[in-house]
mmCIF file of N, CA, C and O in Angstrom:
data_model
loop_
_atom_site.group_PDB
_atom_site.id
_atom_site.type_symbol
_atom_site.label_atom_id
_atom_site.label_comp_id
_atom_site.label_asym_id
_atom_site.label_seq_id
_atom_site.Cartn_x
_atom_site.Cartn_y
_atom_site.Cartn_z
ATOM 1 N N MET A 1 -36.963 83.764 34.507
ATOM 2 C CA MET A 1 -35.579 83.031 33.843
ATOM 3 C C MET A 1 -34.429 83.758 33.948
ATOM 4 O O MET A 1 -34.019 84.947 34.171
ATOM 5 N N LYS A 2 -33.397 82.936 33.674
ATOM 6 C CA LYS A 2 -32.172 83.557 34.011
ATOM 7 C C LYS A 2 -31.299 83.186 32.575
ATOM 8 O O LYS A 2 -31.583 82.058 32.069
ATOM 9 N N ARG A 3 -30.643 84.406 31.814
ATOM 10 C CA ARG A 3 -29.627 83.998 31.099
ATOM 11 C C ARG A 3 -28.240 83.211 31.328
ATOM 12 O O ARG A 3 -27.990 83.695 32.313
ATOM 13 N N VAL A 4 -28.076 81.974 30.601
ATOM 14 C CA VAL A 4 -27.135 81.396 30.695
ATOM 15 C C VAL A 4 -26.301 81.471 29.440
ATOM 16 O O VAL A 4 -26.744 80.735 28.299
ATOM 17 N N ALA A 5 -25.054 81.697 29.348
ATOM 18 C CA ALA A 5 -24.267 81.822 28.205
ATOM 19 C C ALA A 5 -23.064 79.992 28.340
ATOM 20 O O ALA A 5 -23.058 79.718 29.649
ATOM 21 N N CYS A 6 -23.201 79.802 27.093
ATOM 22 C CA CYS A 6 -22.440 78.252 27.307
ATOM 23 C C CYS A 6 -21.566 78.395 26.337
ATOM 24 O O CYS A 6 -21.736 78.434 24.810
ATOM 25 N N ARG A 7 -20.315 77.763 26.226
ATOM 26 C CA ARG A 7 -19.492 77.547 25.245
ATOM 27 C C ARG A 7 -19.390 76.119 24.630
ATOM 28 O O ARG A 7 -19.631 75.094 25.569
ATOM 29 N N MET A 8 -19.618 75.940 23.568
ATOM 30 C CA MET A 8 -19.482 74.772 22.854
ATOM 31 C C MET A 8 -18.821 74.734 21.512
ATOM 32 O O MET A 8 -18.728 75.847 20.921
ATOM 33 N N PRO A 9 -19.018 73.250 20.851
ATOM 34 C CA PRO A 9 -18.276 73.470 19.782
ATOM 35 C C PRO A 9 -19.330 73.657 18.624
ATOM 36 O O PRO A 9 -20.362 73.546 18.671
ATOM 37 N N LEU A 10 -18.639 74.686 17.684
ATOM 38 C CA LEU A 10 -19.488 74.736 16.761
ATOM 39 C C LEU A 10 -20.645 73.595 15.821
ATOM 40 O O LEU A 10 -21.805 73.952 15.883
ATOM 41 N N THR A 11 -20.032 72.916 15.657
ATOM 42 C CA THR A 11 -20.590 71.576 15.279
ATOM 43 C C THR A 11 -21.704 71.255 16.199
ATOM 44 O O THR A 11 -22.897 71.074 16.059
ATOM 45 N N LEU A 12 -21.417 71.263 17.598
ATOM 46 C CA LEU A 12 -22.535 71.306 18.343
ATOM 47 C C LEU A 12 -23.518 72.090 18.781
ATOM 48 O O LEU A 12 -24.909 71.779 18.699
ATOM 49 N N LYS A 13 -23.171 73.390 18.496
ATOM 50 C CA LYS A 13 -24.108 74.832 18.279
ATOM 51 C C LYS A 13 -25.203 74.588 16.923
ATOM 52 O O LYS A 13 -26.145 74.512 16.807
ATOM 53 N N THR A 14 -24.503 74.254 15.714
ATOM 54 C CA THR A 14 -25.369 73.660 14.635
ATOM 55 C C THR A 14 -26.191 72.745 14.858
ATOM 56 O O THR A 14 -27.356 72.978 14.669
ATOM 57 N N MET A 15 -25.880 71.564 15.279
ATOM 58 C CA MET A 15 -26.715 70.303 15.209
ATOM 59 C C MET A 15 -27.763 70.893 16.435
ATOM 60 O O MET A 15 -28.963 70.540 15.941
ATOM 61 N N LEU A 16 -27.393 71.485 17.531
ATOM 62 C CA LEU A 16 -28.528 71.957 18.212
ATOM 63 C C LEU A 16 -29.680 73.116 17.452
ATOM 64 O O LEU A 16 -30.587 72.382 17.603
ATOM 65 N N ARG A 17 -29.021 74.153 16.700
ATOM 66 C CA ARG A 17 -30.092 74.761 15.995
ATOM 67 C C ARG A 17 -30.948 74.130 14.941
ATOM 68 O O ARG A 17 -32.069 74.187 15.175
ATOM 69 N N GLN A 18 -30.514 73.165 14.506
ATOM 70 C CA GLN A 18 -31.166 72.064 13.503
ATOM 71 C C GLN A 18 -32.048 71.179 14.137
ATOM 72 O O GLN A 18 -33.005 70.969 13.821
ATOM 73 N N ALA A 19 -31.634 70.868 15.154
ATOM 74 C CA ALA A 19 -32.880 70.054 16.331
ATOM 75 C C ALA A 19 -33.750 70.816 16.430
ATOM 76 O O ALA A 19 -35.373 70.205 16.460
ATOM 77 N N VAL A 20 -33.378 72.029 16.955
ATOM 78 C CA VAL A 20 -34.722 72.894 17.477
ATOM 79 C C VAL A 20 -35.575 73.166 16.390
ATOM 80 O O VAL A 20 -36.858 72.780 16.695
ATOM 81 N N ALA A 21 -35.264 73.269 15.041
ATOM 82 C CA ALA A 21 -35.959 73.282 14.209
ATOM 83 C C ALA A 21 -36.602 72.346 13.574
ATOM 84 O O ALA A 21 -37.813 72.456 13.210
ATOM 85 N N ASP A 22 -35.894 71.132 13.732
ATOM 86 C CA ASP A 22 -36.597 69.935 13.103
ATOM 87 C C ASP A 22 -37.761 69.762 14.218
ATOM 88 O O ASP A 22 -38.641 68.875 13.929
ATOM 89 N N ASP A 23 -37.572 69.938 15.286
ATOM 90 C CA ASP A 23 -38.591 69.567 15.942
ATOM 91 C C ASP A 23 -39.690 70.546 16.642
ATOM 92 O O ASP A 23 -40.295 70.388 17.062
ATOM 93 N N GLY A 24 -39.778 71.443 15.281
ATOM 94 C CA GLY A 24 -40.765 72.252 15.406
ATOM 95 C C GLY A 24 -40.926 73.452 16.631
ATOM 96 O O GLY A 24 -42.057 73.580 16.966
ATOM 97 N N TYR A 25 -40.102 73.677 17.029
ATOM 98 C CA TYR A 25 -39.772 74.662 18.161
ATOM 99 C C TYR A 25 -40.029 75.943 18.138
ATOM 100 O O TYR A 25 -40.156 76.579 18.755
ATOM 101 N N GLY A 26 -39.667 76.304 16.787
ATOM 102 C CA GLY A 26 -39.725 77.784 16.430
ATOM 103 C C GLY A 26 -38.555 78.597 16.358
ATOM 104 O O GLY A 26 -37.245 78.157 17.018
ATOM 105 N N GLY A 27 -38.511 79.579 16.041
ATOM 106 C CA GLY A 27 -37.519 80.613 16.415
ATOM 107 C C GLY A 27 -36.999 80.509 17.622
ATOM 108 O O GLY A 27 -35.801 81.115 18.047
ATOM 109 N N LYS A 28 -38.205 81.099 18.551
ATOM 110 C CA LYS A 28 -37.923 81.146 19.994
ATOM 111 C C LYS A 28 -37.708 79.910 21.222
ATOM 112 O O LYS A 28 -37.733 80.325 22.099
ATOM 113 N N GLY A 29 -37.928 78.934 20.455
ATOM 114 C CA GLY A 29 -37.967 77.485 21.114
ATOM 115 C C GLY A 29 -36.570 76.977 21.395
ATOM 116 O O GLY A 29 -36.633 76.124 22.288
ATOM 117 N N LYS A 30 -35.482 77.508 21.065
ATOM 118 C CA LYS A 30 -34.404 76.970 21.696
ATOM 119 C C LYS A 30 -33.969 76.995 22.955
ATOM 120 O O LYS A 30 -33.582 75.775 23.632
ATOM 121 N N SER A 31 -34.573 77.909 24.013
ATOM 122 C CA SER A 31 -34.602 77.939 25.474
ATOM 123 C C SER A 31 -35.197 76.702 26.135
ATOM 124 O O SER A 31 -34.759 76.024 26.885
ATOM 125 N N LEU A 32 -36.406 76.845 25.348
ATOM 126 C CA LEU A 32 -37.258 75.553 25.977
ATOM 127 C C LEU A 32 -36.784 74.037 25.520
ATOM 128 O O LEU A 32 -36.731 73.545 26.543
ATOM 129 N N TRP A 33 -36.219 73.951 24.164
ATOM 130 C CA TRP A 33 -35.671 72.959 24.022
ATOM 131 C C TRP A 33 -34.574 72.735 25.184
ATOM 132 O O TRP A 33 -34.280 71.123 25.257
ATOM 133 N N VAL A 34 -33.483 73.567 25.402
ATOM 134 C CA VAL A 34 -32.573 73.584 26.559
ATOM 135 C C VAL A 34 -33.068 72.996 27.514
ATOM 136 O O VAL A 34 -32.887 72.197 28.453
ATOM 137 N N ARG A 35 -34.035 73.547 28.123
ATOM 138 C CA ARG A 35 -34.616 73.291 29.369
ATOM 139 C C ARG A 35 -35.254 71.959 29.444
ATOM 140 O O ARG A 35 -34.775 71.223 30.745
ATOM 141 N N GLU A 36 -35.648 71.238 28.381
ATOM 142 C CA GLU A 36 -36.491 69.963 28.519
ATOM 143 C C GLU A 36 -34.944 68.808 28.419
ATOM 144 O O GLU A 36 -35.246 68.151 29.174
ATOM 145 N N ALA A 37 -34.043 69.236 27.656
ATOM 146 C CA ALA A 37 -32.951 68.795 27.533
ATOM 147 C C ALA A 37 -32.287 68.286 29.438
ATOM 148 O O ALA A 37 -31.765 67.483 29.478
ATOM 149 N N LEU A 38 -32.415 69.462 29.671
ATOM 150 C CA LEU A 38 -31.463 69.570 31.277
ATOM 151 C C LEU A 38 -32.458 68.584 31.772
ATOM 152 O O LEU A 38 -32.096 67.787 32.964
ATOM 153 N N THR A 39 -33.878 68.451 31.920
ATOM 154 C CA THR A 39 -34.671 67.691 32.773
ATOM 155 C C THR A 39 -34.315 66.655 32.920
ATOM 156 O O THR A 39 -34.387 65.723 33.110
ATOM 157 N N GLN A 40 -34.649 66.055 31.011
ATOM 158 C CA GLN A 40 -33.977 64.685 30.697
ATOM 159 C C GLN A 40 -32.825 64.194 31.345
ATOM 160 O O GLN A 40 -32.714 63.111 31.819
ATOM 161 N N LEU A 41 -31.827 65.032 31.080
ATOM 162 C CA LEU A 41 -30.424 64.738 31.718
ATOM 163 C C LEU A 41 -30.487 64.236 33.017
ATOM 164 O O LEU A 41 -29.958 63.487 34.029
ATOM 165 N N PHE A 42 -30.888 65.254 34.050
ATOM 166 C CA PHE A 42 -31.082 64.878 35.484
ATOM 167 C C PHE A 42 -31.956 63.769 35.743
ATOM 168 O O PHE A 42 -31.597 63.340 37.001
ATOM 169 N N GLU A 43 -33.002 63.594 35.091
ATOM 170 C CA GLU A 43 -33.847 62.690 35.386
ATOM 171 C C GLU A 43 -33.450 61.012 34.903
ATOM 172 O O GLU A 43 -33.219 60.259 35.587
ATOM 173 N N HIS A 44 -32.377 60.869 33.691
ATOM 174 C CA HIS A 44 -32.376 59.980 33.522
ATOM 175 C C HIS A 44 -30.484 59.782 33.752
ATOM 176 O O HIS A 44 -30.159 58.514 33.420
ATOM 177 N N ASP A 45 -29.995 60.586 33.927
ATOM 178 C CA ASP A 45 -28.691 60.556 34.639
ATOM 179 C C ASP A 45 -28.085 61.332 35.626
ATOM 180 O O ASP A 45 -27.621 62.270 35.823
ATOM 181 N N PRO A 46 -28.919 60.816 36.940
ATOM 182 C CA PRO A 46 -28.818 61.353 38.253
ATOM 183 C C PRO A 46 -27.377 61.399 38.951
ATOM 184 O O PRO A 46 -27.030 62.793 39.516
ATOM 185 N N ASP A 47 -26.427 60.735 38.415
ATOM 186 C CA ASP A 47 -25.031 60.995 38.700
ATOM 187 C C ASP A 47 -24.219 61.388 38.164
ATOM 188 O O ASP A 47 -23.009 61.418 38.213
ATOM 189 N N LEU A 48 -24.762 62.287 36.982
ATOM 190 C CA LEU A 48 -24.514 63.032 35.761
ATOM 191 C C LEU A 48 -22.873 62.484 35.325
ATOM 192 O O LEU A 48 -22.263 63.121 35.068
ATOM 193 N N MET A 49 -23.077 61.053 35.019
ATOM 194 C CA MET A 49 -21.649 60.555 34.416
ATOM 195 C C MET A 49 -21.746 60.932 32.838
ATOM 196 O O MET A 49 -20.562 60.999 32.464
ATOM 197 N N ASN A 50 -22.668 61.864 32.308
ATOM 198 C CA ASN A 50 -22.406 61.953 30.986
ATOM 199 C C ASN A 50 -21.709 63.530 30.810
ATOM 200 O O ASN A 50 -21.514 64.087 30.360
ATOM 201 N N VAL A 51 -21.815 64.072 31.861
ATOM 202 C CA VAL A 51 -21.009 65.575 32.101
ATOM 203 C C VAL A 51 -19.513 65.557 31.880
ATOM 204 O O VAL A 51 -18.793 64.779 32.713
ATOM 205 N N GLY A 52 -19.164 65.964 30.993
ATOM 206 C CA GLY A 52 -17.637 66.257 30.743
ATOM 207 C C GLY A 52 -17.207 64.958 29.589
ATOM 208 O O GLY A 52 -16.048 65.405 29.542
ATOM 209 N N VAL A 53 -18.138 64.226 29.218
ATOM 210 C CA VAL A 53 -17.789 63.162 28.357
ATOM 211 C C VAL A 53 -17.396 63.896 27.026
ATOM 212 O O VAL A 53 -18.201 64.337 26.271
ATOM 213 N N GLY A 54 -16.294 63.442 26.431
ATOM 214 C CA GLY A 54 -16.079 63.874 25.203
ATOM 215 C C GLY A 54 -15.335 65.443 25.133
ATOM 216 O O GLY A 54 -15.420 66.170 24.217
ATOM 217 N N ASP A 55 -15.607 66.438 26.082
ATOM 218 C CA ASP A 55 -15.204 67.745 26.405
ATOM 219 C C ASP A 55 -13.793 68.156 25.833
ATOM 220 O O ASP A 55 -13.546 68.566 25.345
ATOM 221 N N ASP A 56 -12.909 66.960 26.278
ATOM 222 C CA ASP A 56 -11.364 66.851 25.894
ATOM 223 C C ASP A 56 -11.227 67.079 24.702
ATOM 224 O O ASP A 56 -10.004 67.148 24.217
ATOM 225 N N LEU A 57 -12.277 66.382 23.905
ATOM 226 C CA LEU A 57 -11.636 65.961 22.516
ATOM 227 C C LEU A 57 -12.298 67.332 21.309
ATOM 228 O O LEU A 57 -12.019 67.077 20.165
ATOM 229 N N GLU A 58 -12.741 68.173 21.875
ATOM 230 C CA GLU A 58 -13.555 69.245 20.760
ATOM 231 C C GLU A 58 -12.920 70.916 21.476
ATOM 232 O O GLU A 58 -12.821 70.524 22.697
ATOM 233 N N VAL A 59 -12.983 71.488 20.629
ATOM 234 C CA VAL A 59 -12.647 72.677 21.003
ATOM 235 C C VAL A 59 -14.142 73.590 21.125
ATOM 236 O O VAL A 59 -15.079 73.564 20.149
ATOM 237 N N ASN A 60 -14.012 74.351 22.398
ATOM 238 C CA ASN A 60 -15.321 74.789 22.305
ATOM 239 C C ASN A 60 -15.150 76.381 21.893
ATOM 240 O O ASN A 60 -14.641 77.311 22.376
ATOM 241 N N ASP A 61 -15.601 76.492 20.305
ATOM 242 C CA ASP A 61 -15.061 77.692 19.967
ATOM 243 C C ASP A 61 -16.197 78.304 19.149
ATOM 244 O O ASP A 61 -16.382 79.488 18.476
ATOM 245 N N ALA A 62 -17.286 78.067 20.077
ATOM 246 C CA ALA A 62 -18.965 78.849 19.736
ATOM 247 C C ALA A 62 -19.382 78.822 21.222
ATOM 248 O O ALA A 62 -19.110 78.734 22.037
ATOM 249 N N GLU A 63 -20.320 80.224 20.992
ATOM 250 C CA GLU A 63 -20.646 80.476 22.415
ATOM 251 C C GLU A 63 -22.387 80.438 22.075
ATOM 252 O O GLU A 63 -22.617 81.189 20.862
ATOM 253 N N ASP A 64 -23.502 79.941 22.831
ATOM 254 C CA ASP A 64 -24.340 80.301 22.721
ATOM 255 C C ASP A 64 -25.230 80.178 23.981
ATOM 256 O O ASP A 64 -24.667 80.209 24.916
ATOM 257 N N ALA A 65 -26.335 81.205 24.027
ATOM 258 C CA ALA A 65 -26.986 81.546 25.301
ATOM 259 C C ALA A 65 -28.417 80.797 25.277
ATOM 260 O O ALA A 65 -29.364 80.850 24.322
ATOM 261 N N PHE A 66 -28.961 81.036 26.696
ATOM 262 C CA PHE A 66 -30.235 80.231 27.179
ATOM 263 C C PHE A 66 -31.021 80.756 27.754
ATOM 264 O O PHE A 66 -30.344 81.476 28.883
ATOM 265 N N PHE A 67 -32.142 80.592 27.693
ATOM 266 C CA PHE A 67 -32.877 81.161 29.084
ATOM 267 C C PHE A 67 -33.308 80.147 30.098
ATOM 268 O O PHE A 67 -34.149 79.226 29.347
ATOM 269 N N LEU A 68 -32.735 79.940 31.015
ATOM 270 C CA LEU A 68 -33.233 78.852 32.182
ATOM 271 C C LEU A 68 -34.134 79.033 32.906
ATOM 272 O O LEU A 68 -34.315 80.415 33.729
ATOM 273 N N SER A 69 -35.134 78.145 33.319
ATOM 274 C CA SER A 69 -36.188 78.337 34.572
ATOM 275 C C SER A 69 -35.610 78.324 36.161
ATOM 276 O O SER A 69 -33.841 77.781 36.189
ATOM 277 N N MET A 70 -36.117 79.151 36.906
ATOM 278 C CA MET A 70 -35.650 78.810 38.176
ATOM 279 C C MET A 70 -35.105 77.470 38.846
ATOM 280 O O MET A 70 -34.012 77.029 39.245
ATOM 281 N N GLU A 71 -36.191 76.514 38.225
ATOM 282 C CA GLU A 71 -35.972 74.758 38.841
ATOM 283 C C GLU A 71 -34.631 74.656 38.136
ATOM 284 O O GLU A 71 -33.811 73.633 38.616
ATOM 285 N N ASN A 72 -34.292 75.119 36.649
ATOM 286 C CA ASN A 72 -33.103 74.645 36.019
ATOM 287 C C ASN A 72 -32.167 75.008 36.255
ATOM 288 O O ASN A 72 -30.985 74.413 36.848
ATOM 289 N N GLY A 73 -32.374 76.153 36.991
ATOM 290 C CA GLY A 73 -30.937 76.803 37.523
ATOM 291 C C GLY A 73 -30.646 76.423 38.738
ATOM 292 O O GLY A 73 -29.219 76.015 39.187
ATOM 293 N N LEU A 74 -31.552 76.100 39.683
ATOM 294 C CA LEU A 74 -31.150 75.487 41.124
ATOM 295 C C LEU A 74 -30.628 74.149 40.896
ATOM 296 O O LEU A 74 -29.887 73.431 41.477
ATOM 297 N N ALA A 75 -31.261 73.177 39.941
ATOM 298 C CA ALA A 75 -30.804 71.983 39.499
ATOM 299 C C ALA A 75 -29.010 71.596 39.102
ATOM 300 O O ALA A 75 -28.313 71.198 39.501
ATOM 301 N N ILE A 76 -28.901 72.887 38.053
ATOM 302 C CA ILE A 76 -27.783 73.058 37.882
ATOM 303 C C ILE A 76 -26.643 73.727 38.808
ATOM 304 O O ILE A 76 -25.397 72.792 39.028
ATOM 305 N N ASP A 77 -26.708 74.316 39.610
ATOM 306 C CA ASP A 77 -26.232 74.748 40.705
ATOM 307 C C ASP A 77 -26.097 73.780 41.796
ATOM 308 O O ASP A 77 -24.861 73.507 42.318
ATOM 309 N N ALA A 78 -27.229 72.672 42.391
ATOM 310 C CA ALA A 78 -26.680 71.516 42.790
ATOM 311 C C ALA A 78 -25.321 70.714 42.199
ATOM 312 O O ALA A 78 -24.843 70.130 42.949
ATOM 313 N N ALA A 79 -26.081 70.459 40.845
ATOM 314 C CA ALA A 79 -25.001 69.660 40.192
ATOM 315 C C ALA A 79 -23.534 70.134 40.127
ATOM 316 O O ALA A 79 -22.528 69.313 40.333
ATOM 317 N N VAL A 80 -23.554 71.729 40.127
ATOM 318 C CA VAL A 80 -22.162 71.925 40.033
ATOM 319 C C VAL A 80 -21.177 71.782 41.463
ATOM 320 O O VAL A 80 -19.771 71.313 41.734
ATOM 321 N N GLU A 81 -22.091 71.605 42.696
ATOM 322 C CA GLU A 81 -21.719 71.349 43.616
ATOM 323 C C GLU A 81 -21.228 69.938 43.846
ATOM 324 O O GLU A 81 -20.076 69.751 44.296
ATOM 325 N N VAL A 82 -21.895 69.403 43.403
ATOM 326 C CA VAL A 82 -21.676 67.878 43.373
ATOM 327 C C VAL A 82 -20.138 67.719 42.451
ATOM 328 O O VAL A 82 -19.349 66.688 43.174
ATOM 329 N N ILE A 83 -20.397 67.997 41.272
ATOM 330 C CA ILE A 83 -18.763 67.745 40.764
ATOM 331 C C ILE A 83 -17.902 68.447 41.024
ATOM 332 O O ILE A 83 -16.764 67.944 41.244
ATOM 333 N N ARG A 84 -17.786 69.728 41.789
ATOM 334 C CA ARG A 84 -16.744 70.637 42.313
ATOM 335 C C ARG A 84 -16.689 69.566 43.645
ATOM 336 O O ARG A 84 -15.448 69.608 43.817
ATOM 337 N N SER A 85 -17.346 68.669 44.082
ATOM 338 C CA SER A 85 -16.555 68.338 45.646
ATOM 339 C C SER A 85 -15.909 66.967 45.311
ATOM 340 O O SER A 85 -15.003 66.402 45.730
ATOM 341 N N GLN A 86 -16.274 66.284 43.820
ATOM 342 C CA GLN A 86 -15.258 65.500 43.309
ATOM 343 C C GLN A 86 -14.235 65.847 42.697
ATOM 344 O O GLN A 86 -13.296 65.001 42.774
ATOM 345 N N TYR A 87 -14.261 67.092 41.904
ATOM 346 C CA TYR A 87 -13.234 67.371 40.968
ATOM 347 C C TYR A 87 -13.021 68.949 41.548
ATOM 348 O O TYR A 87 -13.620 69.930 40.920
ATOM 349 N N PRO A 88 -12.261 69.257 42.561
ATOM 350 C CA PRO A 88 -12.310 70.841 43.161
ATOM 351 C C PRO A 88 -11.468 71.780 42.201
ATOM 352 O O PRO A 88 -11.855 72.777 42.110
ATOM 353 N N ARG A 89 -10.937 71.051 41.115
ATOM 354 C CA ARG A 89 -10.232 72.134 40.038
ATOM 355 C C ARG A 89 -11.173 72.137 38.946
ATOM 356 O O ARG A 89 -10.449 73.189 38.147
ATOM 357 N N ALA A 90 -12.221 71.949 38.885
ATOM 358 C CA ALA A 90 -12.791 71.764 37.508
ATOM 359 C C ALA A 90 -13.205 73.053 37.504
ATOM 360 O O ALA A 90 -13.503 73.672 37.979
ATOM 361 N N GLU A 91 -13.380 73.294 35.814
ATOM 362 C CA GLU A 91 -13.463 74.489 35.485
ATOM 363 C C GLU A 91 -14.939 74.560 34.319
ATOM 364 O O GLU A 91 -15.077 73.658 33.869
ATOM 365 N N GLY A 92 -15.544 75.673 34.406
ATOM 366 C CA GLY A 92 -16.491 75.733 33.036
ATOM 367 C C GLY A 92 -17.531 74.519 33.733
ATOM 368 O O GLY A 92 -18.119 74.073 32.237
ATOM 369 N N ILE A 93 -18.016 74.211 34.728
ATOM 370 C CA ILE A 93 -18.948 73.416 34.734
ATOM 371 C C ILE A 93 -20.120 73.438 34.556
ATOM 372 O O ILE A 93 -20.810 72.512 33.664
ATOM 373 N N GLN A 94 -20.791 74.847 34.448
ATOM 374 C CA GLN A 94 -22.322 74.791 33.983
ATOM 375 C C GLN A 94 -22.196 74.378 32.817
ATOM 376 O O GLN A 94 -22.941 74.109 32.128
ATOM 377 N N SER A 95 -21.107 75.185 31.965
ATOM 378 C CA SER A 95 -21.309 74.937 30.436
ATOM 379 C C SER A 95 -21.078 73.118 30.138
ATOM 380 O O SER A 95 -21.737 72.710 29.237
ATOM 381 N N ALA A 96 -20.225 72.575 30.724
ATOM 382 C CA ALA A 96 -20.186 71.069 30.679
ATOM 383 C C ALA A 96 -21.762 70.304 30.809
ATOM 384 O O ALA A 96 -21.724 69.580 30.167
ATOM 385 N N ILE A 97 -22.365 71.080 31.888
ATOM 386 C CA ILE A 97 -23.503 70.341 32.370
ATOM 387 C C ILE A 97 -24.595 70.636 31.005
ATOM 388 O O ILE A 97 -24.932 69.809 30.658
ATOM 389 N N VAL A 98 -24.745 71.814 30.607
ATOM 390 C CA VAL A 98 -25.738 72.724 29.715
ATOM 391 C C VAL A 98 -25.033 71.407 27.672
ATOM 392 O O VAL A 98 -25.863 71.046 27.453
ATOM 393 N N ARG A 99 -23.698 71.340 27.922
ATOM 394 C CA ARG A 99 -23.332 70.427 26.917
ATOM 395 C C ARG A 99 -23.674 69.240 27.100
ATOM 396 O O ARG A 99 -23.948 68.594 25.942
ATOM 397 N N ALA A 100 -23.677 68.736 27.980
ATOM 398 C CA ALA A 100 -23.845 66.894 28.230
ATOM 399 C C ALA A 100 -25.634 66.915 28.028
ATOM 400 O O ALA A 100 -25.748 65.728 27.501
ATOM 401 N N ALA A 101 -26.292 67.882 28.186
ATOM 402 C CA ALA A 101 -27.853 67.730 28.236
ATOM 403 C C ALA A 101 -27.932 67.812 26.803
ATOM 404 O O ALA A 101 -28.998 66.861 26.390
ATOM 405 N N VAL A 102 -27.535 68.519 26.160
ATOM 406 C CA VAL A 102 -28.146 69.014 24.457
ATOM 407 C C VAL A 102 -27.289 67.547 24.051
ATOM 408 O O VAL A 102 -28.250 67.149 23.132
ATOM 409 N N ARG A 103 -26.186 67.356 23.819
ATOM 410 C CA ARG A 103 -25.693 65.963 23.606
ATOM 411 C C ARG A 103 -26.626 64.520 23.758
ATOM 412 O O ARG A 103 -26.941 64.063 22.985
ATOM 413 N N TYR A 104 -26.765 64.473 25.046
ATOM 414 C CA TYR A 104 -27.685 63.520 25.556
ATOM 415 C C TYR A 104 -29.214 63.585 24.819
ATOM 416 O O TYR A 104 -29.627 62.711 24.289
ATOM 417 N N ARG A 105 -29.986 64.479 24.446
ATOM 418 C CA ARG A 105 -30.949 64.971 23.937
ATOM 419 C C ARG A 105 -30.737 64.499 22.943
ATOM 420 O O ARG A 105 -31.733 63.701 21.676
ATOM 421 N N LEU A 106 -29.814 64.889 22.274
ATOM 422 C CA LEU A 106 -29.548 64.580 20.413
ATOM 423 C C LEU A 106 -29.499 63.437 19.828
ATOM 424 O O LEU A 106 -29.917 62.643 19.100
ATOM 425 N N ARG A 107 -28.834 62.414 21.310
ATOM 426 C CA ARG A 107 -28.477 60.928 21.112
ATOM 427 C C ARG A 107 -30.199 60.398 20.965
ATOM 428 O O ARG A 107 -30.224 59.310 20.550
ATOM 429 N N GLY A 108 -30.780 60.942 21.832
ATOM 430 C CA GLY A 108 -32.125 60.125 22.165
ATOM 431 C C GLY A 108 -33.449 60.352 21.017
ATOM 432 O O GLY A 108 -34.187 60.047 21.204
ATOM 433 N N ARG A 109 -32.821 61.670 20.195
ATOM 434 C CA ARG A 109 -33.835 61.913 19.242
ATOM 435 C C ARG A 109 -34.096 60.850 18.344
ATOM 436 O O ARG A 109 -35.031 60.782 17.636
ATOM 437 N N GLY A 110 -33.240 59.625 18.038
ATOM 438 C CA GLY A 110 -33.221 58.710 17.099
ATOM 439 C C GLY A 110 -34.306 57.725 17.411
ATOM 440 O O GLY A 110 -34.706 56.533 16.581
ATOM 441 N N LYS A 111 -34.576 57.929 19.093
ATOM 442 C CA LYS A 111 -34.997 56.598 19.403
ATOM 443 C C LYS A 111 -36.470 57.179 19.940
ATOM 444 O O LYS A 111 -36.816 57.990 20.866
ATOM 445 N N LYS A 112 -37.355 56.788 19.169
ATOM 446 C CA LYS A 112 -38.877 57.005 19.728
ATOM 447 C C LYS A 112 -40.150 55.540 19.969
ATOM 448 O O LYS A 112 -39.475 55.120 19.307
#
C-alpha cells in the first residue's frame, strides 16, 4: 500500500466522508472506497475525460490522504503520463485523478 495525499475542496472531502459512512465502509474504509472509485473511473472512463472537469471552479482548500494498492498506483502513474503527454504543463495531476474518481463514484451512487 502506498499513502497518497490529495488536495480537494472541503465540500468534496465532506461528501466523501459521508458517502463512506452511508455505504457502510466504517471508520477505516475510506481508502478502500477510494480504491474502488479509482477502479470504476479507469474502467468506465479509460480516456480520462472526467479528470480535471470542474477543477477550476472550486478551490482545493482541504487535504485528505488515502492508502492505494500497487495496482491503483500503477494505473495512476500511467494516467499521469497520458495526461502529461497531452498537457505538458499540467500540475497536480495525481490529485486531479483522485478527485475525478471520487466525483465519478459520488455521481453514480444514486444509480442502482
